[in-house]
Amino acid sequence: MRYAQFVVGPAGCGKSTYCSTIVKHCEALRRKVDVVNLDPAAEVFDYQPCVDIRELISVEDVMEDDDLKYGPNGGLIFCMEYLAEHLDWLSDQLGEMDDDYVLFDMPGQIELYTNSSAMLKLVKHLQDMNYRICGVFLIDSQFVSNVSKYMSAAFVALATMVNFEIPFVNVFSKFDLLDAEEKKQVEKFVEPVSDMLEEDAFLNSEWGKKFKKLTQAIAGIVDEYALVKFSVLNVTDEDSVNDLLLTVDNAIQFGEDSDVRVVDDLGDNGLC
């Protein structure tokens, strides 16, 4: 069995930082984790990818092509659709090693996750390669400043989960950058409750009342599906990183097929 995390979320939410943090954390645990960069627009990241999509295609190549004439957003979508049509390349790069654990660092264009068939093709292909996959959806904690923005984040997370059809762990990233008051605010949003809308100052303002019914309808969908809840990630706190990794590992049943380790010598208390 093989294992993978799909690290997704909007641009700037901390996907590459998350991958780097998990790799360093696992190195301390003497556990091997690889990272695959599937962001064709990536420039700098703090890890060494074992596979890099830019060796196949990059946004810069697409934008410089005189026949295509795409901008940054169109070029990114083209790159991912190109990858979906050349998945044999990815298979060759990944090889056939059993028990590998891979983080896929994905692009930051949100429409790729909510309404693109290319990502679903990628997921299905990896599942055919015997990967158990969990999605990790990141949203910047600093974005969740009020109830209406929080419901927006929850709705995007739900749309992503439905499109990918795999287990998901949703995460408020960059929690370490918040002050004490902001942390209390974010912690209230770990599980969505539609009744929170009644407390939102913006929705109760003269301008916000125009959109209150629409926001309530969106909140009702999230509440009805009852699939979205969030964890918080503080990359400076080893316990926070370890708790999140354990949650993801449980979602993909990592380690359940491992052999039981037997200790030859018993301790004084007779326990292994």
Coordinates of C-alpha atoms in Angstrom, one line a residue:
M1 CA 0.0 0.0 0.0
R2 CA 1.1 3.5 -0.8
Y3 CA 0.1 6.8 1.0
A4 CA -0.4 10.4 -0.1
Q5 CA -1.5 13.8 1.0
F6 CA -3.0 16.2 -1.5
V7 CA -2.0 19.6 -0.1
V8 CA -4.5 22.2 -1.6
G9 CA -5.8 25.6 -0.9
P10 CA -5.7 29.2 -2.2
A11 CA -2.5 31.0 -3.1
G12 CA -0.5 32.2 -0.1
C13 CA -2.2 29.9 2.4
G14 CA 1.0 28.1 3.4
K15 CA 1.0 24.9 1.3
S16 CA 4.7 24.7 0.7
T17 CA 5.4 25.7 4.3
Y18 CA 3.2 22.9 5.5
C19 CA 5.0 20.4 3.3
S20 CA 8.4 21.6 4.5
T21 CA 7.2 21.4 8.2
I22 CA 5.9 17.9 7.8
V23 CA 9.1 16.7 6.2
K24 CA 11.2 18.2 9.0
H25 CA 8.9 16.7 11.6
C26 CA 9.1 13.3 10.1
E27 CA 12.9 13.5 9.8
A28 CA 13.0 14.0 13.5
L29 CA 10.8 10.9 13.9
R30 CA 13.1 8.9 11.5
R31 CA 10.2 8.5 9.1
K32 CA 10.6 9.0 5.4
V33 CA 8.3 11.4 3.6
D34 CA 8.8 12.7 0.1
V35 CA 7.3 15.8 -1.6
V36 CA 6.1 16.1 -5.2
N37 CA 5.8 19.6 -6.5
L38 CA 2.8 19.8 -8.8
D39 CA 2.7 23.6 -8.9
P40 CA 3.9 24.6 -12.4
A41 CA 4.2 28.2 -11.2
A42 CA 6.4 27.5 -8.1
E43 CA 9.6 29.5 -7.8
V44 CA 11.1 28.8 -4.4
F45 CA 10.3 26.3 -1.7
D46 CA 12.0 25.0 1.4
Y47 CA 12.3 21.4 0.5
Q48 CA 13.8 19.2 -2.2
P49 CA 11.1 17.6 -4.3
C50 CA 11.5 14.1 -5.5
V51 CA 9.3 14.9 -8.5
D52 CA 8.9 18.4 -10.1
I53 CA 6.1 19.1 -12.6
R54 CA 8.3 21.9 -14.0
E55 CA 10.4 19.2 -15.6
L56 CA 7.4 18.3 -17.7
I57 CA 5.7 21.8 -18.1
S58 CA 5.8 25.2 -16.4
V59 CA 3.5 28.2 -16.5
E60 CA 6.4 30.3 -17.9
D61 CA 6.8 27.9 -20.9
V62 CA 3.1 28.2 -21.6
M63 CA 2.9 32.0 -21.4
E64 CA 5.9 32.3 -23.7
D65 CA 4.4 30.1 -26.3
D66 CA 3.3 32.3 -29.3
D67 CA 0.5 29.9 -30.3
L68 CA -1.1 29.6 -26.9
K69 CA -0.9 33.2 -25.6
Y70 CA -2.2 32.4 -22.2
G71 CA -1.9 34.6 -19.1
P72 CA -0.9 33.3 -15.6
N73 CA -4.3 31.8 -14.7
G74 CA -5.0 30.3 -18.1
G75 CA -1.5 29.0 -18.3
L76 CA -1.8 27.3 -14.9
I77 CA -5.0 25.5 -15.9
F78 CA -3.5 24.5 -19.2
C79 CA -0.5 23.0 -17.3
M80 CA -2.7 20.9 -15.0
E81 CA -4.8 19.7 -17.9
Y82 CA -1.6 18.8 -19.8
L83 CA -0.5 16.8 -16.7
A84 CA -3.8 15.0 -16.7
E85 CA -3.2 13.9 -20.3
H86 CA 0.4 12.7 -19.5
L87 CA -0.1 10.8 -16.2
D88 CA 2.3 8.1 -17.4
W89 CA 5.1 10.6 -16.9
L90 CA 4.1 11.0 -13.3
S91 CA 3.9 7.2 -12.9
D92 CA 7.4 6.8 -14.2
Q93 CA 8.7 9.5 -11.9
L94 CA 7.0 8.0 -8.8
G95 CA 8.2 4.4 -9.5
E96 CA 6.7 1.4 -7.9
M97 CA 8.0 1.4 -4.4
D98 CA 5.5 0.1 -1.8
D99 CA 4.9 1.9 1.5
D100 CA 6.1 5.2 0.2
Y101 CA 4.4 8.4 1.7
V102 CA 4.2 11.4 -0.6
L103 CA 3.0 15.0 -0.1
F104 CA 1.7 16.5 -3.3
D105 CA 2.2 20.3 -3.1
M106 CA -0.6 21.6 -5.4
P107 CA -1.2 24.9 -7.2
G108 CA -3.0 27.8 -5.5
Q109 CA -5.8 28.4 -8.1
I110 CA -9.0 27.5 -6.3
E111 CA -11.1 26.7 -9.4
L112 CA -8.8 23.7 -10.0
Y113 CA -10.2 22.1 -6.9
T114 CA -13.9 23.1 -7.2
N115 CA -14.8 22.6 -10.8
S116 CA -11.9 21.0 -12.8
S117 CA -11.9 17.4 -14.0
A118 CA -8.1 17.4 -14.3
M119 CA -7.6 17.0 -10.5
L120 CA -10.2 14.2 -10.4
K121 CA -8.3 12.3 -13.1
L122 CA -5.1 12.7 -11.1
V123 CA -6.7 11.3 -8.0
K124 CA -8.2 8.3 -9.8
H125 CA -4.8 7.6 -11.5
L126 CA -3.0 7.6 -8.1
Q127 CA -5.7 5.4 -6.6
D128 CA -5.1 2.9 -9.5
M129 CA -1.4 3.0 -8.4
N130 CA -2.5 1.7 -5.0
Y131 CA -2.3 5.1 -3.2
R132 CA -4.5 5.9 -0.2
I133 CA -5.1 9.6 -0.5
C134 CA -6.2 12.2 2.0
G135 CA -6.7 15.9 1.0
V136 CA -5.4 18.6 3.3
F137 CA -7.2 21.9 2.6
L138 CA -5.4 24.9 4.0
I139 CA -6.9 28.3 4.6
D140 CA -5.0 31.2 6.1
S141 CA -6.2 31.9 9.7
Q142 CA -5.7 35.6 9.2
F143 CA -8.5 35.4 6.5
V144 CA -11.1 34.2 9.0
S145 CA -11.7 37.5 10.6
N146 CA -15.5 37.3 10.8
V147 CA -18.4 34.9 10.5
S148 CA -19.2 35.7 6.9
K149 CA -15.6 35.1 5.7
Y150 CA -15.5 32.0 7.7
M151 CA -18.6 30.6 6.0
S152 CA -17.0 31.5 2.7
A153 CA -13.9 29.4 3.6
A154 CA -16.2 26.5 4.8
F155 CA -18.2 26.5 1.6
V156 CA -15.0 26.4 -0.6
A157 CA -13.7 23.6 1.5
L158 CA -17.0 21.7 1.1
A159 CA -16.9 22.2 -2.7
T160 CA -13.3 20.9 -2.8
M161 CA -14.2 17.9 -0.8
V162 CA -17.2 17.0 -3.0
N163 CA -15.2 17.4 -6.2
F164 CA -12.2 15.3 -5.1
E165 CA -14.2 12.4 -3.5
I166 CA -11.5 11.5 -1.0
P167 CA -11.2 12.0 2.8
F168 CA -10.3 15.5 3.7
V169 CA -8.7 17.3 6.7
N170 CA -9.4 21.1 6.7
V171 CA -6.8 23.3 8.4
F172 CA -6.5 26.9 9.6
S173 CA -2.9 27.6 8.8
K174 CA -0.5 30.3 10.0
F175 CA -2.1 30.1 13.5
D176 CA 1.3 31.1 14.9
L177 CA 1.0 34.5 13.3
L178 CA -2.2 35.5 15.2
D179 CA -2.3 37.4 18.5
A180 CA -4.1 36.1 21.5
E181 CA -7.4 37.7 20.7
E182 CA -7.3 36.6 17.1
K183 CA -6.6 33.0 18.2
K184 CA -9.7 33.0 20.4
Q185 CA -11.8 34.2 17.4
V186 CA -10.4 31.5 15.1
E187 CA -10.9 28.7 17.7
K188 CA -14.6 29.5 17.7
F189 CA -14.7 28.6 14.0
V190 CA -13.2 25.1 14.3
E191 CA -16.7 23.6 13.7
P192 CA -19.2 25.5 11.5
V193 CA -22.5 26.5 13.2
S194 CA -25.0 28.4 11.1
D195 CA -26.3 30.2 14.2
M196 CA -23.1 32.2 14.2
L197 CA -24.5 34.3 11.4
E198 CA -26.8 36.0 13.9
E199 CA -23.7 37.3 15.7
D200 CA -22.0 38.7 12.6
A201 CA -21.7 42.5 12.8
F202 CA -21.4 42.9 9.0
L203 CA -24.5 40.9 8.2
N204 CA -26.5 42.9 10.7
S205 CA -25.3 46.2 9.2
E206 CA -27.4 48.1 6.7
W207 CA -25.2 46.9 3.8
G208 CA -24.9 43.4 5.1
K209 CA -28.6 42.8 5.5
K210 CA -28.9 42.8 1.7
F211 CA -26.8 39.6 1.6
K212 CA -28.0 38.0 4.8
K213 CA -30.5 35.6 3.2
L214 CA -28.0 34.5 0.6
T215 CA -25.3 33.9 3.3
Q216 CA -27.8 32.0 5.4
A217 CA -28.7 29.8 2.5
I218 CA -25.0 29.0 1.9
A219 CA -24.5 28.3 5.6
G220 CA -27.5 26.0 5.5
I221 CA -25.9 23.9 2.8
V222 CA -22.7 23.6 4.8
D223 CA -24.7 22.7 7.9
E224 CA -26.8 20.2 6.1
Y225 CA -23.9 18.2 4.7
A226 CA -22.2 18.3 8.1
L227 CA -18.8 17.4 6.6
V228 CA -16.8 20.5 7.3
K229 CA -14.8 21.1 10.4
F230 CA -11.3 22.6 10.8
S231 CA -8.1 21.9 12.7
V232 CA -5.6 24.6 13.6
L233 CA -1.9 24.4 12.7
N234 CA 0.9 26.2 14.5
V235 CA 4.1 25.3 12.7
T236 CA 6.2 26.4 15.6
D237 CA 4.5 23.9 18.0
E238 CA 5.6 20.3 17.6
D239 CA 2.5 19.0 19.3
S240 CA 0.2 20.9 16.9
V241 CA 2.1 19.5 13.9
N242 CA 2.1 15.9 15.4
D243 CA -1.6 16.1 16.1
L244 CA -2.4 17.1 12.6
L245 CA -0.2 14.5 11.1
L246 CA -1.8 11.8 13.3
T247 CA -5.3 13.0 12.1
V248 CA -4.2 12.6 8.4
D249 CA -2.6 9.3 9.1
N250 CA -5.8 8.0 10.6
A251 CA -7.8 9.2 7.6
I252 CA -5.7 7.1 5.2
Q253 CA -5.1 4.2 7.7
F254 CA -1.3 4.7 7.6
G255 CA 0.6 2.1 9.5
E256 CA -2.3 -0.4 9.9
D257 CA -0.6 -2.9 7.6
S258 CA 2.8 -2.7 9.3
D259 CA 4.2 -5.7 11.1
V260 CA 4.1 -5.7 14.8
R261 CA 7.5 -5.0 16.2
V262 CA 8.6 -7.6 18.8
V263 CA 11.1 -6.8 21.5
D264 CA 13.4 -9.8 22.3
D265 CA 14.2 -8.9 25.8
L266 CA 11.6 -8.1 28.4
G267 CA 12.1 -5.3 30.9
D268 CA 12.0 -5.7 34.6
N269 CA 8.2 -5.1 34.6
G270 CA 7.7 -7.9 32.1
L271 CA 6.3 -5.6 29.4
C272 CA 7.6 -5.3 25.8

